[in-house]
PDB file of C-alpha atoms in Angstrom:
ATOM      1  CA  MET A 152       0.000   0.000   0.000  1.00 42.00           C
ATOM      2  CA  ARG A 153       2.827   2.387   0.846  1.00 46.00           C
ATOM      3  CA  THR A 154       4.754   1.871  -2.384  1.00 46.00           C
ATOM      4  CA  ALA A 155       1.584   2.143  -4.458  1.00 46.00           C
ATOM      5  CA  ARG A 156       0.962   5.593  -3.030  1.00 49.00           C
ATOM      6  CA  LEU A 157       4.466   6.780  -3.888  1.00 47.00           C
ATOM      7  CA  ARG A 158       4.210   5.430  -7.421  1.00 55.00           C
ATOM      8  CA  THR A 159       1.061   7.410  -8.190  1.00 64.00           C
ATOM      9  CA  VAL A 160       1.718  10.608 -10.052  1.00 71.00           C
ATOM     10  CA  HIS A 161       0.294  13.869  -8.784  1.00 79.00           C
ATOM     11  CA  PRO A 162      -2.510  15.268 -11.029  1.00 86.00           C
ATOM     12  CA  ALA A 163      -0.565  18.498 -11.510  1.00 86.00           C
ATOM     13  CA  LEU A 164       2.223  16.490 -13.155  1.00 87.00           C
ATOM     14  CA  TRP A 165      -0.211  14.963 -15.635  1.00 90.00           C
ATOM     15  CA  ALA A 166      -1.687  18.379 -16.383  1.00 92.00           C
ATOM     16  CA  GLY A 167       1.797  19.851 -16.741  1.00 93.00           C
ATOM     17  CA  TRP A 168       2.941  17.230 -19.232  1.00 93.00           C
ATOM     18  CA  ALA A 169      -0.306  17.606 -21.213  1.00 94.00           C
ATOM     19  CA  ALA A 170       0.028  21.400 -21.297  1.00 95.00           C
ATOM     20  CA  LEU A 171       3.658  21.091 -22.381  1.00 94.00           C
ATOM     21  CA  ALA A 172       2.743  18.758 -25.236  1.00 95.00           C
ATOM     22  CA  ALA A 173      -0.163  20.951 -26.362  1.00 95.00           C
ATOM     23  CA  GLY A 174       1.983  24.092 -26.178  1.00 95.00           C
ATOM     24  CA  ALA A 175       4.760  22.467 -28.200  1.00 93.00           C
ATOM     25  CA  VAL A 176       2.273  21.323 -30.872  1.00 94.00           C
ATOM     26  CA  LEU A 177       0.755  24.817 -31.088  1.00 93.00           C
ATOM     27  CA  CYS A 178       4.200  26.423 -31.400  1.00 90.00           C
ATOM     28  CA  VAL A 179       5.165  24.018 -34.203  1.00 91.00           C
ATOM     29  CA  ILE A 180       1.882  24.680 -36.042  1.00 90.00           C
ATOM     30  CA  GLY A 181       2.349  28.431 -35.619  1.00 89.00           C
ATOM     31  CA  TRP A 182       5.934  28.259 -36.851  1.00 87.00           C
ATOM     32  CA  TYR A 183       4.881  26.174 -39.852  1.00 87.00           C
ATOM     33  CA  GLY A 184       2.105  28.635 -40.720  1.00 87.00           C
ATOM     34  CA  ILE A 185       4.338  31.666 -40.338  1.00 86.00           C
ATOM     35  CA  SER A 186       7.120  30.122 -42.396  1.00 86.00           C
ATOM     36  CA  GLY A 187       4.768  29.565 -45.320  1.00 83.00           C
ATOM     37  CA  GLU A 188       3.701  33.213 -45.516  1.00 84.00           C
ATOM     38  CA  ARG A 189       5.821  35.904 -47.069  1.00 85.00           C
ATOM     39  CA  TYR A 190       4.047  39.002 -45.762  1.00 87.00           C
ATOM     40  CA  ALA A 191       3.824  40.005 -42.121  1.00 82.00           C
ATOM     41  CA  GLU A 192       0.087  40.738 -42.263  1.00 84.00           C
ATOM     42  CA  ARG A 193      -0.545  37.129 -43.265  1.00 84.00           C
ATOM     43  CA  GLN A 194       1.749  35.819 -40.474  1.00 85.00           C
ATOM     44  CA  LEU A 195      -0.120  37.616 -37.670  1.00 85.00           C
ATOM     45  CA  PRO A 196      -3.094  35.201 -37.546  1.00 87.00           C
ATOM     46  CA  TYR A 197      -0.721  32.257 -37.001  1.00 84.00           C
ATOM     47  CA  LEU A 198       1.167  34.201 -34.379  1.00 85.00           C
ATOM     48  CA  ALA A 199      -2.010  35.179 -32.527  1.00 86.00           C
ATOM     49  CA  SER A 200      -3.809  31.845 -32.776  1.00 87.00           C
ATOM     50  CA  CYS A 201      -0.964  29.347 -32.332  1.00 88.00           C
ATOM     51  CA  THR A 202       2.408  30.653 -31.247  1.00 86.00           C
ATOM     52  CA  ILE A 203       1.379  32.966 -28.390  1.00 90.00           C
ATOM     53  CA  PRO A 204      -1.100  30.487 -26.842  1.00 91.00           C
ATOM     54  CA  GLY A 205       1.491  27.730 -27.313  1.00 92.00           C
ATOM     55  CA  ALA A 206       4.101  29.743 -25.427  1.00 92.00           C
ATOM     56  CA  ALA A 207       1.568  30.494 -22.671  1.00 94.00           C
ATOM     57  CA  LEU A 208       0.821  26.770 -22.371  1.00 94.00           C
ATOM     58  CA  ILE A 209       4.544  26.009 -22.061  1.00 94.00           C
ATOM     59  CA  VAL A 210       4.865  28.558 -19.221  1.00 95.00           C
ATOM     60  CA  ALA A 211       1.786  27.084 -17.509  1.00 94.00           C
ATOM     61  CA  ALA A 212       3.284  23.610 -17.938  1.00 94.00           C
ATOM     62  CA  ALA A 213       6.477  24.705 -16.199  1.00 94.00           C
ATOM     63  CA  ILE A 214       4.450  26.019 -13.260  1.00 94.00           C
ATOM     64  CA  LEU A 215       2.313  22.869 -13.057  1.00 92.00           C
ATOM     65  CA  LEU A 216       5.335  20.567 -13.246  1.00 92.00           C
ATOM     66  CA  THR A 217       7.093  22.505 -10.494  1.00 92.00           C
ATOM     67  CA  HIS A 218       3.996  22.357  -8.290  1.00 90.00           C
ATOM     68  CA  GLY A 219       3.510  18.654  -8.970  1.00 88.00           C
ATOM     69  CA  ARG A 220       7.120  17.816  -8.111  1.00 89.00           C
ATOM     70  CA  SER A 221       6.986  19.777  -4.862  1.00 88.00           C
ATOM     71  CA  ALA A 222       3.692  18.105  -3.914  1.00 86.00           C
ATOM     72  CA  LEU A 223       5.211  14.689  -4.648  1.00 85.00           C
ATOM     73  CA  ALA A 224       8.281  15.538  -2.559  1.00 86.00           C
ATOM     74  CA  ALA A 225       6.054  16.699   0.304  1.00 86.00           C
ATOM     75  CA  ALA A 226       4.119  13.424   0.149  1.00 84.00           C
ATOM     76  CA  ARG A 227       7.386  11.473   0.292  1.00 85.00           C
ATOM     77  CA  VAL A 228       8.601  13.472   3.293  1.00 86.00           C
ATOM     78  CA  GLU A 229       5.272  12.878   5.030  1.00 86.00           C
ATOM     79  CA  GLU A 230       5.516   9.150   4.361  1.00 85.00           C
ATOM     80  CA  LEU A 231       9.087   9.001   5.653  1.00 83.00           C
ATOM     81  CA  TYR A 232       8.037  10.878   8.774  1.00 82.00           C
ATOM     82  CA  GLY A 233       5.233   8.370   9.293  1.00 80.00           C
ATOM     83  CA  LEU A 234       7.709   5.511   8.949  1.00 79.00           C
ATOM     84  CA  LEU A 235      10.064   7.098  11.465  1.00 77.00           C
ATOM     85  CA  VAL A 236       7.290   7.700  13.981  1.00 76.00           C
ATOM     86  CA  ALA A 237       6.037   4.138  13.540  1.00 69.00           C
ATOM     87  CA  ALA A 238       9.581   2.805  14.094  1.00 63.00           C
ATOM     88  CA  GLU A 239       9.802   4.220  17.639  1.00 58.00           C
ATOM     89  CA  PRO A 240       9.976   1.628  20.420  1.00 58.00           C
ATOM     90  CA  VAL A 241       6.677   0.717  22.014  1.00 56.00           C
ATOM     91  CA  ASP A 242       8.036   0.840  25.556  1.00 59.00           C
ATOM     92  CA  ALA A 243       8.691   4.499  26.367  1.00 54.00           C
ATOM     93  CA  GLU A 244      10.659   3.625  29.527  1.00 57.00           C
ATOM     94  CA  GLU A 245      13.191   1.582  27.551  1.00 57.00           C
ATOM     95  CA  SER A 246      13.710   4.364  25.044  1.00 55.00           C
ATOM     96  CA  ALA A 247      14.124   6.964  27.807  1.00 55.00           C
ATOM     97  CA  GLN A 248      16.698   4.786  29.593  1.00 55.00           C
ATOM     98  CA  THR A 249      18.559   4.156  26.358  1.00 52.00           C
ATOM     99  CA  ALA A 250      18.650   7.858  25.530  1.00 51.00           C
ATOM    100  CA  ALA A 251      19.796   8.816  29.030  1.00 50.00           C
ATOM    101  CA  ALA A 252      22.559   6.204  29.168  1.00 49.00           C
ATOM    102  CA  PRO A 253      26.010   7.688  28.487  1.00 50.00           C
ATOM    103  CA  ILE A 254      27.944   6.446  25.485  1.00 52.00           C
ATOM    104  CA  ALA A 255      31.173   6.020  27.452  1.00 53.00           C
ATOM    105  CA  ILE A 256      31.630   5.551  31.192  1.00 56.00           C
ATOM    106  CA  SER A 257      35.304   4.699  31.587  1.00 58.00           C
ATOM    107  CA  GLY A 258      37.391   6.780  33.973  1.00 66.00           C
ATOM    108  CA  ASP A 259      40.584   6.466  31.882  1.00 78.00           C
ATOM    109  CA  LEU A 260      41.186   9.430  29.599  1.00 84.00           C
ATOM    110  CA  LEU A 261      42.863   9.245  26.197  1.00 86.00           C
ATOM    111  CA  MET A 262      43.864  11.589  23.418  1.00 86.00           C
ATOM    112  CA  VAL A 263      45.150  11.182  19.889  1.00 86.00           C
ATOM    113  CA  PRO A 264      48.482  12.954  19.268  1.00 85.00           C
ATOM    114  CA  GLY A 265      47.829  16.038  17.172  1.00 83.00           C
ATOM    115  CA  GLY A 266      44.110  15.928  18.046  1.00 84.00           C
ATOM    116  CA  THR A 267      42.091  18.648  19.729  1.00 85.00           C
ATOM    117  CA  LEU A 268      39.836  16.540  21.978  1.00 86.00           C
ATOM    118  CA  TRP A 269      40.285  14.298  25.025  1.00 82.00           C
ATOM    119  CA  HIS A 270      38.104  11.246  25.450  1.00 85.00           C
ATOM    120  CA  ARG A 271      37.104   8.499  27.820  1.00 84.00           C
ATOM    121  CA  ALA A 272      38.916   5.247  26.993  1.00 82.00           C
ATOM    122  CA  ASP A 273      35.729   3.578  25.763  1.00 83.00           C
ATOM    123  CA  CYS A 274      34.649   6.502  23.554  1.00 84.00           C
ATOM    124  CA  PRO A 275      33.832   5.227  20.048  1.00 82.00           C
ATOM    125  CA  LEU A 276      36.176   7.825  18.556  1.00 82.00           C
ATOM    126  CA  VAL A 277      39.311   6.403  20.225  1.00 83.00           C
ATOM    127  CA  ALA A 278      38.347   2.877  21.281  1.00 80.00           C
ATOM    128  CA  GLY A 279      40.673   0.364  19.641  1.00 81.00           C
ATOM    129  CA  LYS A 280      42.997   2.981  18.143  1.00 84.00           C
ATOM    130  CA  PRO A 281      46.622   2.022  18.810  1.00 86.00           C
ATOM    131  CA  GLU A 282      47.793   5.634  18.495  1.00 88.00           C
ATOM    132  CA  ALA A 283      45.607   6.810  21.411  1.00 87.00           C
ATOM    133  CA  VAL A 284      47.724   7.773  24.421  1.00 87.00           C
ATOM    134  CA  PRO A 285      46.869   8.840  27.974  1.00 87.00           C
ATOM    135  CA  VAL A 286      45.880  12.486  28.305  1.00 84.00           C
ATOM    136  CA  ASP A 287      48.638  14.948  29.092  1.00 77.00           C
ATOM    137  CA  ALA A 288      47.337  17.060  32.000  1.00 78.00           C
ATOM    138  CA  LYS A 289      49.371  20.070  30.804  1.00 81.00           C
ATOM    139  CA  LEU A 290      47.492  20.180  27.487  1.00 79.00           C
ATOM    140  CA  VAL A 291      44.135  20.096  29.256  1.00 77.00           C
ATOM    141  CA  ALA A 292      45.231  22.785  31.736  1.00 80.00           C
ATOM    142  CA  ASN A 293      46.504  25.036  28.933  1.00 81.00           C
ATOM    143  CA  GLY A 294      43.202  24.664  27.084  1.00 80.00           C
ATOM    144  CA  GLU A 295      44.820  23.032  24.050  1.00 82.00           C
ATOM    145  CA  LEU A 296      42.476  20.055  24.417  1.00 85.00           C
ATOM    146  CA  SER A 297      38.737  20.280  24.868  1.00 84.00           C
ATOM    147  CA  PRO A 298      36.359  17.551  26.071  1.00 86.00           C
ATOM    148  CA  CYS A 299      34.840  15.239  23.479  1.00 85.00           C
ATOM    149  CA  PRO A 300      31.201  16.170  22.747  1.00 83.00           C
ATOM    150  CA  ILE A 301      30.290  12.489  22.314  1.00 80.00           C
ATOM    151  CA  CYS A 302      31.600  10.840  25.480  1.00 81.00           C
ATOM    152  CA  GLU A 303      31.596  14.096  27.508  1.00 77.00           C
ATOM    153  CA  PRO A 304      34.478  13.446  29.914  1.00 76.00           C
ATOM    154  CA  ALA A 305      34.358  15.652  33.008  1.00 68.00           C
ATOM    155  CA  GLU A 306      37.466  17.594  33.979  1.00 51.00           C
ATOM    156  CA  ALA A 307      37.149  16.033  37.424  1.00 40.00           C
ATOM    157  CA  ASP A 308      37.995  12.654  35.808  1.00 46.00           C
ATOM    158  CA  ASP A 309      41.448  14.009  35.078  1.00 44.00           C
TER     159      ASP A 309
END
């Protein structure tokens, strides 16, 4: 049911493509009529009855196609939002506990030489990296290193 809704084409897109085709046909007919006439007074009826309305239909088609594409994109965003809301865990307590749980809880602090952040040892940014070394307290005191925004080590851990 979901995929069928996304595959349907917005009515403005159909109208836009139809207006574009009709406008192109009118412009071709107008051009053909004008090209067969030598005098300007005989070209004016073709210009007034075919070419100008054809150009107006092409402009209307551009507007309709733009509207149809934006409506289709809005429908897709709405569907994705519905999927995301439906994917939330049923148990609100579990999700609140999971969100409140810290990513890293280790008391050991590490840094990567040449880096600008200091991390807990189990932070996903430094965990398992052989180049990670213990934090130099002088760099933290001088303000050369700042705490990692992911594992949020406290300065008191130092």
